[in-house]
Short mmCIF file of C-alpha atoms in Angstrom, two decimals:
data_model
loop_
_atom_site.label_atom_id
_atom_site.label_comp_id
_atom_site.label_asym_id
_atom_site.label_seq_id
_atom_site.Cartn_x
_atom_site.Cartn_y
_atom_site.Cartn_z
CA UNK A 1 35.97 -19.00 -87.09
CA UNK A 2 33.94 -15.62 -87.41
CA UNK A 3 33.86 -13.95 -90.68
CA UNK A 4 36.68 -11.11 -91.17
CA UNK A 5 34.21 -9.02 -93.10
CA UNK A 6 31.32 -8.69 -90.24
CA UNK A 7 33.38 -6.79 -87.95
CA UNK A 8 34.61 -3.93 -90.31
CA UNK A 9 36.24 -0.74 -88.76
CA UNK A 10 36.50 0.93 -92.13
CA UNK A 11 33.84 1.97 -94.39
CA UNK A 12 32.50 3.75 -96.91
CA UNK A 13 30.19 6.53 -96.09
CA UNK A 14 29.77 7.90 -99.93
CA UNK A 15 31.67 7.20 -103.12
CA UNK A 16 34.00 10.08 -102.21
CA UNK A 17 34.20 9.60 -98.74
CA UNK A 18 35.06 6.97 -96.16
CA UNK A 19 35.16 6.37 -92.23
CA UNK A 20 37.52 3.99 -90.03
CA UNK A 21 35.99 4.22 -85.92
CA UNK A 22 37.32 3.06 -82.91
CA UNK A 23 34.69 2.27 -80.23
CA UNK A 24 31.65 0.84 -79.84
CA UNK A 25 30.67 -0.62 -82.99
CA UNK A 26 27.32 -1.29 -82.10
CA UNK A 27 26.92 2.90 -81.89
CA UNK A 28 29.41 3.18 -84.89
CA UNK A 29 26.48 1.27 -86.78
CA UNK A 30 23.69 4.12 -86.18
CA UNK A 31 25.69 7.10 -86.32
CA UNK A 32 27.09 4.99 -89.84
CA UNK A 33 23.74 4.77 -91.06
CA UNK A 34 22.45 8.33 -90.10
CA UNK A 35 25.62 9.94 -92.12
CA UNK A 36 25.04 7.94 -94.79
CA UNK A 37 21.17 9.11 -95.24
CA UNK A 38 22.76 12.65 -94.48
CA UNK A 39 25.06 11.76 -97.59
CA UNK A 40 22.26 11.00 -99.72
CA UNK A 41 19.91 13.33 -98.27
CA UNK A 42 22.94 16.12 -99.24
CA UNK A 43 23.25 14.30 -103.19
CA UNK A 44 19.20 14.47 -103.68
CA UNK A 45 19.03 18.33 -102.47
CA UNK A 46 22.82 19.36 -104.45
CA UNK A 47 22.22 16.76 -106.91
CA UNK A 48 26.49 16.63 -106.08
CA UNK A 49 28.24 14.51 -103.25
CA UNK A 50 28.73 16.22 -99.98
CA UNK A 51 32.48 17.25 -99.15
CA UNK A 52 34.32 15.04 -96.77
CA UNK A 53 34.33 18.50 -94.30
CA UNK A 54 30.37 18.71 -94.34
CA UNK A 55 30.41 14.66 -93.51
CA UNK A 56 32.73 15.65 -90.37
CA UNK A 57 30.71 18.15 -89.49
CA UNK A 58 27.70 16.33 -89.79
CA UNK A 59 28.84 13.43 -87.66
CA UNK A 60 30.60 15.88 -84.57
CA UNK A 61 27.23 18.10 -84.42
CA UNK A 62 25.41 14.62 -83.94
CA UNK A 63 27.76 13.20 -81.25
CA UNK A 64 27.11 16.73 -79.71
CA UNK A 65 23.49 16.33 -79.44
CA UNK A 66 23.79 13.08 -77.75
CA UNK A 67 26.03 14.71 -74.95
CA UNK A 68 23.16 17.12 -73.58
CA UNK A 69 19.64 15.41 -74.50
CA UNK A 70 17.91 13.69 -72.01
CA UNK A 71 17.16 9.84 -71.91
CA UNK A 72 20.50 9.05 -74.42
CA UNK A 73 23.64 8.63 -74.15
CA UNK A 74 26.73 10.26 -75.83
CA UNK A 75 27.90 7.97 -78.99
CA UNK A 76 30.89 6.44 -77.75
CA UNK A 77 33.22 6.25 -80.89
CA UNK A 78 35.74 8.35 -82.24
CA UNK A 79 35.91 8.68 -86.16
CA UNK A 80 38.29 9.25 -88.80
CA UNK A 81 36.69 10.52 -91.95
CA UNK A 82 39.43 10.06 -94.99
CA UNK A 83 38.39 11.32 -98.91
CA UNK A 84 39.62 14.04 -101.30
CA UNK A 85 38.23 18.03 -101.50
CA UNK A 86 37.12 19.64 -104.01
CA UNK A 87 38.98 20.27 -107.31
CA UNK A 88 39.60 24.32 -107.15
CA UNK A 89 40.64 24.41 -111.08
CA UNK A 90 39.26 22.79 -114.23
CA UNK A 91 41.30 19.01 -114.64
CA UNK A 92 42.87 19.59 -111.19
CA UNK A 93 42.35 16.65 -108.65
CA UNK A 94 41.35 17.20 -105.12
CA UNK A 95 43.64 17.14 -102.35
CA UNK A 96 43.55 14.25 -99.84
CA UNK A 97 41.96 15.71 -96.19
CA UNK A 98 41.27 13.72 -93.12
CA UNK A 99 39.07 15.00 -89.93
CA UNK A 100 38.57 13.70 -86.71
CA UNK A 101 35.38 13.58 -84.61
CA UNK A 102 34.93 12.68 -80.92
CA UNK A 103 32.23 11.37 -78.75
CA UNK A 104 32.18 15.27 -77.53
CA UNK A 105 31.31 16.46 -80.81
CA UNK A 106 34.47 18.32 -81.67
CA UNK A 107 35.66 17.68 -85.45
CA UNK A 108 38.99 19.07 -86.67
CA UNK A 109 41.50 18.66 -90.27
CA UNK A 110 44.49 16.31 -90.33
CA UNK A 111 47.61 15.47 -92.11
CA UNK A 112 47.85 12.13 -90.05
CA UNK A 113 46.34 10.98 -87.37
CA UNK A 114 45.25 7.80 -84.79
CA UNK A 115 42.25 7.23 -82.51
CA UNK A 116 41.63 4.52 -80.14
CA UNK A 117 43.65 2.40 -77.55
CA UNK A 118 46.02 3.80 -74.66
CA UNK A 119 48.80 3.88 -77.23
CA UNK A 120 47.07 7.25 -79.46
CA UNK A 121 49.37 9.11 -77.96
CA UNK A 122 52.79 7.52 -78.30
CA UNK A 123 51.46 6.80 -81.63
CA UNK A 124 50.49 10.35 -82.32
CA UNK A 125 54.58 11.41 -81.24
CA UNK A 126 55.58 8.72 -84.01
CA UNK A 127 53.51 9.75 -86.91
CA UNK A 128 54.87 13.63 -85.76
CA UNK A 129 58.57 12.33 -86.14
CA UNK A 130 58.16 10.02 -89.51
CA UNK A 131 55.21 11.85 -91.05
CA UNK A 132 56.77 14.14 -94.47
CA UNK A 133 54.27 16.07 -96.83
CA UNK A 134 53.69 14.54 -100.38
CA UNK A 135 54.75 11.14 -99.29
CA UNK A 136 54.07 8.61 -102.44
CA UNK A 137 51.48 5.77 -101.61
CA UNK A 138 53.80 3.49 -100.46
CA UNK A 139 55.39 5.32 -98.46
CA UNK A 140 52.20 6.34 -96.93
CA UNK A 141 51.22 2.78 -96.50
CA UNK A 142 54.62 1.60 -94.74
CA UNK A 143 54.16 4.40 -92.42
CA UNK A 144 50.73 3.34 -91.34
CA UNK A 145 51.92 -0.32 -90.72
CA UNK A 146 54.64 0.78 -88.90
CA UNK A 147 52.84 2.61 -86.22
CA UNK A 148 49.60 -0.21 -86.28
CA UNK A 149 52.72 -3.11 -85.49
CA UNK A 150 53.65 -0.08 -82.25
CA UNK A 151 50.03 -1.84 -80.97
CA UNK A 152 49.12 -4.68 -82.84
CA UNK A 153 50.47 -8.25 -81.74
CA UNK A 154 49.73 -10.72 -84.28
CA UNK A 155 51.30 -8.99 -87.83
CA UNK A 156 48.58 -8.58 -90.70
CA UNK A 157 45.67 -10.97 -89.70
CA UNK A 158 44.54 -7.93 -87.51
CA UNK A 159 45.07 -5.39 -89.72
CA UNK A 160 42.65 -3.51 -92.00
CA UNK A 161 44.27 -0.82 -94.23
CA UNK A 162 41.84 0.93 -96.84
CA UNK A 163 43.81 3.08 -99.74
CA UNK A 164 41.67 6.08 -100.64
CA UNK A 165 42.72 7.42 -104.00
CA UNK A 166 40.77 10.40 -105.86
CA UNK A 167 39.18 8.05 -108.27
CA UNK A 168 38.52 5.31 -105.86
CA UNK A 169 39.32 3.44 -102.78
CA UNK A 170 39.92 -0.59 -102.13
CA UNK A 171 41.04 -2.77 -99.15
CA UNK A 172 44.87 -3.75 -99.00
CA UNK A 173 44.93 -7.45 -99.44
CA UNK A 174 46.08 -9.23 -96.45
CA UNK A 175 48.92 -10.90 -98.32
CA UNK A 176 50.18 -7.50 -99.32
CA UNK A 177 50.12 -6.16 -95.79
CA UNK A 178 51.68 -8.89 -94.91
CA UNK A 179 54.72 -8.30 -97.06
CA UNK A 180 55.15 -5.05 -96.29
CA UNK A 181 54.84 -6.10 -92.74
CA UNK A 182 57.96 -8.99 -92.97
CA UNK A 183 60.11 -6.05 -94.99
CA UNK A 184 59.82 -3.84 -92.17
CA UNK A 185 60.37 -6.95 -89.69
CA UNK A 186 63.73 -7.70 -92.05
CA UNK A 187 64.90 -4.01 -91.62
CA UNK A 188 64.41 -3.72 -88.01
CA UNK A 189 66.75 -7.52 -87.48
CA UNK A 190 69.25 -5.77 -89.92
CA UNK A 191 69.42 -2.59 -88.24
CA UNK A 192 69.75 -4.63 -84.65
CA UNK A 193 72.37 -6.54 -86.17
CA UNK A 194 74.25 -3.69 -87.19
CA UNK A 195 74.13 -2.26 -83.86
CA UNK A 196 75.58 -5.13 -82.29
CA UNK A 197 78.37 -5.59 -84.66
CA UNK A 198 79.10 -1.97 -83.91
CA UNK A 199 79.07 -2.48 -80.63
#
């Protein structure tokens, strides 16, 4: 009965930049709102949209505060920060980074990468095996559905994929997830089937 689009764990930080959490969302809600003043404290001062990197490091020299001041507590959420860098040439897009903060205040670059759960790391090993540079979008998109159904029970209802383009991002509609989700389901039946009739 609750409302799908109260409890959020992806959002958007700036119009170039966005931020899925896993934790506490209650603390992912201040540290949310401080990076997003940071964002448009950064776009007042540059007059120009702070780079997903300055974001990370914004948000992991934060978390670190919290570990060693008295009378708070460390932030206890991990973040993924997703957008595109800079252009280095004239009509050149950006390249797509991702970084990764912890409740230690450590922030480092990714190609792929999950947070959260017992399963990170098991998940972690299966984005290593299937993960290939320049992968098309959906590609990209099968790949993160495949290692979210390693840990999630109940298909797309409980699944929340953002696609973060250069000139934009947008939710995945459930009913698209969900397609992709029964074509994998189909592939993994044929593939068992085969293996029996092999066998």
């Amino acid at each position: 009965l609750q409302d799908p689009r109260t409890i959020r764990k992806i959002v958007s930080v700036d119009n170039r930049s966005v931020l899925a959490f896993a934790g506490l969302t209650a603390d992912a809600r201040v540290l949310i709102n401080k990076t997003r003043l940071e964002a448009q404290s950064y776009r007042l001062t540059c007059e120009d949209a702070p780079s997903v990197e300055y974001l990370a490091r914004y948000i992991a020299r934060t978390q670190q505060k919290y570990t060693q001041r008295g009378g708070v507590r460390p932030f206890g959420i991990a973040t993924l920060i997703a957008g595109f860098s800079d252009p280095t040439t004239e009509g050149e897009e950006g390249k797509p980074v991702l970084y990764q903060t912890d409740p230690a205040g450590t922030h480092s670059s990714w190609r792929a990468q999950v947070i959260g759960g017992r399963n990170a790391k098991s998940l972690r090993e299966f984005l290593e095996k299937n993960y290939e540079d320049d992968m098309d979008e959906d590609k990209s998109v099968r790949l993160a559905i495949q290692s979210l159904l390693e840990v999630v029970d109940s298909g797309a209802k409980n699944m929340e994929i953002m696609i973060v383009k250069a000139d934009g991002k947008a939710f995945m509609e459930e009913s698209a997830i969900d397609a992709v989700v029964k074509k994998i389901e189909e592939e993994a039946e044929e593939s068992k089937e085969a293996k029996k009739s092999s066998d």
